[in-house]
């Protein structure tokens, strides 16, 4: 039993990899400008698994434990003083990164942080959202329409591709005219699938490449959105590219550094490759360096990295989730393949599951 100011939470000890545990923590009263949020559910992603394996992440100062979770939907349950714009009962999600004092952060773009001394809730130096109740400052809280409650924890992963496409559009202002007509998405994990839906919602001819042959749950989502699913075990990316018109945009979310360089070879003229995979480890590959360089130079091609997302991307992602549901009712929700509660085995809840796309942990605060 927990007292009223204590809640159950999912934590790791970053210094001791491999152990996901249920803990009880105290929740403070919301301070000026802050709200208390009763958490409905939190998504589990590859970053959480890297954290559990001890590959990344560190706890907040003064503790050995880090509460996980950075994909959240909840309802405002308590208001601090000096709070405008939010009311109890509002459905909300929360951004992840908190700024340091660098020029980019001061300019309002912590996702473009120069010094990388930022904190990230549930990842780096700040507790995450896998707790029954959390406290957050109003500045980082985004309201979500009620009807998006089942999918609103996908806002955060969707912001990654919202930013990617926005960056590509900003870059392409170098051209007098850019017609985004044909795109390739590398990888059919949650990021690749959300990228596929985003591009399809804009009417872009989209080809999503992954290893696993169809039928599988990810391929079904790709196909239902009107995109084409290609298993690279059945058709190579190079063979596919030979059948396509100029590839205008590639979103790389395969998690493989080898695929990053293969993607450079597929890129059409005047096009953009946005790299989204944080590839841990120290893999090396042989690449056709001269050929790649000449192709990038002669074709005016851009390769750009993109991480995290800005406030504008969160606002756009909420709009996109609504648009997805109009275009393909229930399709986004079908990405949630596994559902757990705090009473379940937390190692299973946070682990990779066969055929699984997105696992969520329910915190029991739904209506
Ligand atoms: Zn910064």
Coordinates of C-alpha atoms and ligand atoms in Angstrom, one line a residue:
X1 CA 0.0 0.0 0.0
X2 CA 1.3 3.5 -0.8
X3 CA 0.4 6.7 1.0
X4 CA -1.2 9.5 -0.8
X5 CA 2.1 11.3 -1.6
X6 CA 3.8 8.1 -2.7
X7 CA 3.4 6.4 -6.1
X8 CA 4.6 3.2 -7.8
X9 CA 7.2 3.6 -10.6
X10 CA 9.4 1.6 -12.9
X11 CA 13.1 2.2 -12.3
X12 CA 16.6 0.9 -13.2
X13 CA 19.9 1.4 -11.5
X14 CA 22.1 2.5 -14.4
X15 CA 25.3 1.3 -12.6
X16 CA 23.8 -2.2 -12.4
X17 CA 22.6 -3.2 -15.9
X18 CA 19.8 -5.7 -16.5
X19 CA 17.5 -5.0 -13.6
X20 CA 14.1 -3.4 -14.1
X21 CA 12.3 -3.0 -10.8
X22 CA 9.1 -1.6 -9.2
X23 CA 9.9 1.2 -6.7
X24 CA 7.8 3.5 -4.6
X25 CA 8.7 7.2 -4.7
X26 CA 7.3 10.4 -3.1
X27 CA 5.6 12.9 -5.4
X28 CA 6.0 16.5 -4.3
X29 CA 3.2 19.1 -4.6
X30 CA 3.3 21.0 -7.9
X31 CA 5.3 24.2 -7.5
X32 CA 4.6 27.6 -9.3
X33 CA 3.9 27.0 -13.0
X34 CA 3.9 23.2 -12.5
X35 CA 1.2 20.6 -12.8
X36 CA 0.7 17.1 -11.4
X37 CA -0.2 14.6 -14.2
X38 CA -1.9 11.3 -13.5
X39 CA -0.2 9.0 -15.9
X40 CA -2.5 6.8 -18.1
X41 CA 0.1 4.9 -20.1
X42 CA 3.7 5.0 -21.2
X43 CA 5.3 3.6 -24.3
X44 CA 8.4 1.4 -24.2
X45 CA 11.1 1.9 -26.9
X46 CA 14.5 0.8 -28.0
X47 CA 16.1 3.6 -25.9
X48 CA 14.5 2.1 -22.8
X49 CA 16.1 -1.3 -23.7
X50 CA 19.5 0.4 -24.2
X51 CA 19.1 2.1 -20.8
X52 CA 18.3 -1.3 -19.2
X53 CA 21.4 -2.8 -20.8
X54 CA 23.4 0.0 -19.2
X55 CA 24.6 1.3 -22.6
X56 CA 23.3 4.9 -22.1
X57 CA 21.8 7.0 -19.3
X58 CA 22.5 8.2 -15.8
X59 CA 20.3 9.0 -12.7
X60 CA 19.4 12.4 -11.4
X61 CA 21.9 13.9 -8.9
X62 CA 21.7 12.4 -5.4
X63 CA 20.2 9.0 -6.4
X64 CA 21.4 5.7 -7.9
X65 CA 18.0 4.9 -9.5
X66 CA 16.5 6.3 -12.7
X67 CA 12.8 6.1 -13.4
X68 CA 12.3 5.1 -17.0
X69 CA 9.8 6.4 -19.6
X70 CA 9.7 9.2 -22.1
X71 CA 6.5 8.5 -24.2
X72 CA 3.6 9.5 -22.0
X73 CA -0.1 10.3 -22.0
X74 CA -1.9 11.4 -18.8
X75 CA -4.4 13.8 -17.4
X76 CA -3.7 17.0 -15.4
X77 CA -4.7 16.1 -11.8
X78 CA -3.4 19.1 -9.8
X79 CA -2.3 22.7 -10.5
X80 CA 0.5 24.6 -8.9
X81 CA 0.2 28.4 -8.4
X82 CA 0.7 30.9 -11.3
X83 CA -0.7 28.4 -13.8
X84 CA -2.6 29.4 -16.8
X85 CA -3.6 27.5 -19.9
X86 CA -4.2 24.1 -18.3
X87 CA -7.1 22.7 -16.2
X88 CA -7.6 19.6 -14.2
X89 CA -8.7 16.8 -16.5
X90 CA -6.8 18.0 -19.5
X91 CA -5.3 15.2 -21.6
X92 CA -1.6 15.9 -22.1
X93 CA 1.8 14.6 -23.2
X94 CA 5.2 15.9 -22.2
X95 CA 8.5 16.7 -24.0
X96 CA 11.7 14.9 -23.0
X97 CA 14.7 17.2 -23.2
X98 CA 15.4 20.1 -20.8
X99 CA 17.8 22.8 -21.9
X100 CA 21.3 23.7 -20.6
X101 CA 22.7 27.2 -21.0
X102 CA 24.1 26.9 -24.6
X103 CA 23.2 29.4 -27.3
X104 CA 20.8 26.9 -29.1
X105 CA 19.0 26.0 -25.8
X106 CA 18.7 29.7 -24.9
X107 CA 17.3 30.4 -28.4
X108 CA 14.5 27.8 -27.5
X109 CA 15.9 24.8 -29.4
X110 CA 17.2 22.3 -26.9
X111 CA 16.8 19.6 -29.6
X112 CA 19.7 21.5 -31.3
X113 CA 21.8 21.7 -28.2
X114 CA 25.4 22.7 -28.8
X115 CA 27.1 21.6 -25.6
X116 CA 25.0 18.5 -25.0
X117 CA 24.8 19.2 -21.2
X118 CA 21.0 18.9 -21.4
X119 CA 19.0 16.5 -19.3
X120 CA 16.4 14.2 -20.7
X121 CA 13.5 12.8 -18.6
X122 CA 13.8 9.0 -18.3
X123 CA 17.2 9.0 -20.0
X124 CA 19.8 11.4 -18.8
X125 CA 19.9 13.0 -15.3
X126 CA 16.1 13.3 -14.8
X127 CA 13.4 10.8 -13.8
X128 CA 11.1 9.7 -16.5
X129 CA 7.3 9.2 -16.8
X130 CA 6.8 5.6 -15.8
X131 CA 5.2 6.5 -12.5
X132 CA 1.6 6.7 -11.4
X133 CA 1.8 10.5 -11.0
X134 CA 4.5 12.9 -12.2
X135 CA 5.2 16.7 -11.8
X136 CA 6.1 18.8 -14.8
X137 CA 6.5 22.5 -15.6
X138 CA 3.8 23.9 -17.8
X139 CA 6.4 24.9 -20.5
X140 CA 7.0 21.2 -21.4
X141 CA 3.3 20.1 -21.3
X142 CA 1.3 19.7 -24.6
X143 CA -2.5 19.4 -24.6
X144 CA -3.9 16.6 -26.7
X145 CA -7.6 16.2 -27.9
X146 CA -9.5 13.7 -25.8
X147 CA -10.2 11.4 -28.7
X148 CA -6.5 10.8 -29.2
X149 CA -6.1 9.3 -25.7
X150 CA -5.5 5.7 -27.0
X151 CA -2.5 6.8 -29.2
X152 CA -1.2 10.0 -27.6
X153 CA 1.9 8.3 -26.1
X154 CA 3.0 7.9 -29.7
X155 CA 3.3 11.7 -30.0
X156 CA 7.0 11.6 -28.8
X157 CA 8.2 9.0 -31.3
X158 CA 6.2 10.7 -34.0
X159 CA 8.0 14.1 -33.3
X160 CA 11.3 12.4 -34.4
X161 CA 10.0 12.0 -37.9
X162 CA 8.1 15.3 -37.8
X163 CA 11.4 17.0 -37.1
X164 CA 13.1 14.9 -39.8
X165 CA 10.7 16.0 -42.5
X166 CA 10.7 19.6 -41.3
X167 CA 14.5 19.6 -41.5
X168 CA 14.4 18.3 -45.0
X169 CA 11.9 21.0 -46.0
X170 CA 14.1 23.7 -44.5
X171 CA 17.2 22.3 -46.3
X172 CA 15.3 22.2 -49.6
X173 CA 14.6 25.9 -49.5
X174 CA 18.0 25.9 -51.3
X175 CA 16.1 24.9 -54.4
X176 CA 13.7 27.1 -56.4
X177 CA 11.3 24.2 -56.5
X178 CA 11.1 20.9 -54.5
X179 CA 8.5 18.3 -55.3
X180 CA 8.6 15.7 -52.6
X181 CA 7.1 12.8 -54.6
X182 CA 9.0 9.6 -53.8
X183 CA 10.4 8.6 -50.5
X184 CA 12.1 5.6 -49.0
X185 CA 12.0 4.7 -45.3
X186 CA 14.7 2.4 -44.0
X187 CA 13.4 0.3 -41.1
X188 CA 9.9 -0.7 -40.0
X189 CA 10.2 -0.2 -36.2
X190 CA 7.9 2.4 -34.6
X191 CA 10.0 5.3 -36.0
X192 CA 10.0 3.9 -39.5
X193 CA 6.2 3.1 -39.3
X194 CA 5.4 6.6 -38.0
X195 CA 7.6 8.1 -40.8
X196 CA 5.7 6.0 -43.3
X197 CA 2.3 7.2 -42.0
X198 CA 3.5 10.9 -42.0
X199 CA 4.7 10.7 -45.6
X200 CA 1.6 8.9 -46.8
X201 CA -0.6 11.4 -45.0
X202 CA 1.0 14.0 -47.3
X203 CA 0.4 11.8 -50.4
X204 CA 4.1 10.9 -50.9
X205 CA 4.8 7.6 -52.8
X206 CA 6.5 5.7 -50.0
X207 CA 8.6 2.5 -49.9
X208 CA 9.4 1.1 -46.5
X209 CA 12.3 -1.4 -46.3
X210 CA 12.9 -3.9 -43.6
X211 CA 14.5 -7.3 -43.3
X212 CA 11.5 -9.5 -42.2
X213 CA 9.4 -10.8 -45.1
X214 CA 5.7 -10.1 -45.2
X215 CA 3.2 -11.0 -43.8
X216 CA 4.1 -9.4 -40.4
X217 CA 2.3 -6.8 -38.3
X218 CA 4.6 -3.9 -39.5
X219 CA 4.1 -4.8 -43.1
X220 CA 0.3 -4.8 -42.6
X221 CA 0.5 -1.2 -41.3
X222 CA 2.7 -0.1 -44.2
X223 CA 0.4 -1.6 -46.7
X224 CA -2.8 -0.3 -45.1
X225 CA -1.4 3.3 -45.3
X226 CA -0.9 2.8 -49.1
X227 CA 2.9 2.5 -48.9
X228 CA 4.9 -0.4 -50.3
X229 CA 6.6 -2.8 -47.9
X230 CA 9.8 -4.4 -49.2
X231 CA 11.7 -7.1 -47.5
X232 CA 15.4 -6.7 -48.2
X233 CA 15.7 -10.5 -48.0
X234 CA 13.5 -10.6 -51.1
X235 CA 14.6 -7.5 -53.0
X236 CA 17.7 -5.5 -52.5
X237 CA 17.5 -1.7 -52.0
X238 CA 19.6 -1.2 -55.1
X239 CA 17.3 -3.4 -57.2
X240 CA 14.3 -1.5 -55.9
X241 CA 15.9 1.9 -56.6
X242 CA 16.5 0.9 -60.2
X243 CA 12.7 0.6 -60.7
X244 CA 11.8 4.0 -59.0
X245 CA 11.9 7.6 -60.2
X246 CA 14.2 10.0 -58.5
X247 CA 14.2 9.3 -54.7
X248 CA 13.6 12.7 -53.2
X249 CA 13.9 11.8 -49.5
X250 CA 15.2 8.9 -47.4
X251 CA 14.4 8.6 -43.7
X252 CA 17.0 6.2 -42.2
X253 CA 15.7 4.5 -39.1
X254 CA 17.0 1.0 -39.5
X255 CA 19.5 1.1 -36.6
X256 CA 22.2 -0.2 -38.8
X257 CA 25.3 1.9 -39.7
X258 CA 25.8 -0.3 -42.8
X259 CA 22.3 0.7 -44.0
X260 CA 23.2 4.4 -43.5
X261 CA 25.9 4.1 -46.2
X262 CA 23.7 1.9 -48.5
X263 CA 21.1 4.7 -48.2
X264 CA 23.6 7.3 -49.5
X265 CA 24.0 5.2 -52.7
X266 CA 20.2 5.2 -53.2
X267 CA 19.7 8.9 -52.9
X268 CA 18.3 10.7 -56.0
X269 CA 19.6 14.0 -57.3
X270 CA 18.8 17.2 -55.3
X271 CA 17.6 15.0 -52.5
X272 CA 18.0 14.6 -48.7
X273 CA 18.9 11.7 -46.5
X274 CA 17.9 12.2 -42.9
X275 CA 19.8 10.0 -40.5
X276 CA 17.8 9.0 -37.4
X277 CA 19.5 5.9 -36.0
X278 CA 21.7 6.2 -33.0
X279 CA 24.0 3.3 -33.7
X280 CA 25.8 2.1 -30.5
X281 CA 28.9 0.1 -30.6
X282 CA 32.0 0.3 -32.9
X283 CA 31.0 -1.4 -36.2
X284 CA 33.2 -0.6 -39.2
X285 CA 32.4 -1.3 -42.9
X286 CA 34.2 -0.9 -46.2
X287 CA 32.4 1.7 -48.3
X288 CA 33.0 2.9 -52.0
X289 CA 34.2 6.3 -50.8
X290 CA 35.2 7.8 -54.1
X291 CA 32.0 6.7 -55.8
X292 CA 29.8 7.9 -52.9
X293 CA 31.5 11.3 -52.7
X294 CA 31.2 11.9 -56.5
X295 CA 27.6 11.0 -56.4
X296 CA 26.9 13.4 -53.5
X297 CA 28.8 16.2 -55.2
X298 CA 27.5 15.7 -58.7
X299 CA 23.9 15.2 -57.5
X300 CA 23.7 18.1 -55.0
X301 CA 22.7 15.6 -52.3
X302 CA 22.4 16.3 -48.6
X303 CA 23.0 13.9 -45.7
X304 CA 21.8 15.3 -42.4
X305 CA 21.5 14.0 -38.8
X306 CA 18.5 14.7 -36.8
X307 CA 17.8 14.0 -33.1
X308 CA 15.0 14.6 -30.6
X309 CA 12.4 17.3 -31.6
X310 CA 11.3 20.9 -30.9
X311 CA 8.0 22.2 -29.5
X312 CA 6.8 22.9 -33.0
X313 CA 7.3 19.2 -33.8
X314 CA 5.1 18.2 -30.8
X315 CA 2.3 20.5 -31.9
X316 CA 2.6 19.1 -35.5
X317 CA 2.7 15.5 -34.2
X318 CA -0.6 16.0 -32.3
X319 CA -2.2 17.3 -35.5
X320 CA -0.7 14.4 -37.5
X321 CA -2.1 11.8 -35.0
X322 CA -5.6 13.3 -35.6
X323 CA -5.0 13.3 -39.4
X324 CA -3.9 9.6 -39.3
X325 CA -7.0 8.6 -37.5
X326 CA -9.2 10.4 -40.1
X327 CA -7.3 8.8 -43.0
X328 CA -7.0 5.3 -41.4
X329 CA -9.3 4.7 -38.4
X330 CA -7.6 2.5 -35.8
X331 CA -4.4 2.0 -37.8
X332 CA -2.1 4.0 -35.5
X333 CA -3.6 2.2 -32.5
X334 CA -2.7 -1.2 -34.1
X335 CA 1.0 -0.3 -33.6
X336 CA 0.4 -1.2 -29.9
X337 CA 0.9 -4.9 -30.0
X338 CA 1.5 -5.6 -26.3
X339 CA -0.1 -4.1 -23.1
X340 CA 1.2 -4.5 -19.5
X341 CA 0.4 -3.2 -16.0
X342 CA 2.6 -2.6 -13.0
X343 CA 1.5 -6.1 -11.7
X344 CA 3.1 -7.8 -14.7
X345 CA 6.7 -9.0 -15.1
X346 CA 8.5 -5.7 -15.9
X347 CA 11.4 -7.5 -17.7
X348 CA 8.9 -8.9 -20.2
X349 CA 7.0 -5.5 -20.3
X350 CA 10.2 -3.7 -21.3
X351 CA 11.8 -6.5 -23.4
X352 CA 11.6 -7.0 -27.2
X353 CA 8.8 -9.3 -28.1
X354 CA 8.4 -11.5 -31.2
X355 CA 6.3 -9.7 -33.9
X356 CA 5.9 -6.8 -31.4
X357 CA 5.9 -3.2 -32.6
X358 CA 5.1 -1.1 -29.5
X359 CA 4.6 -2.3 -25.9
X360 CA 2.9 0.0 -23.4
X361 CA 2.6 0.0 -19.7
X362 CA -0.9 1.0 -18.3
X363 CA -0.8 3.0 -15.1
X364 CA -4.6 2.6 -14.3
X365 CA -5.6 6.3 -14.5
X366 CA -7.7 6.0 -17.7
X367 CA -11.3 7.0 -17.6
Ligands
LIG1 ZN1 22.1 23.3 -25.0

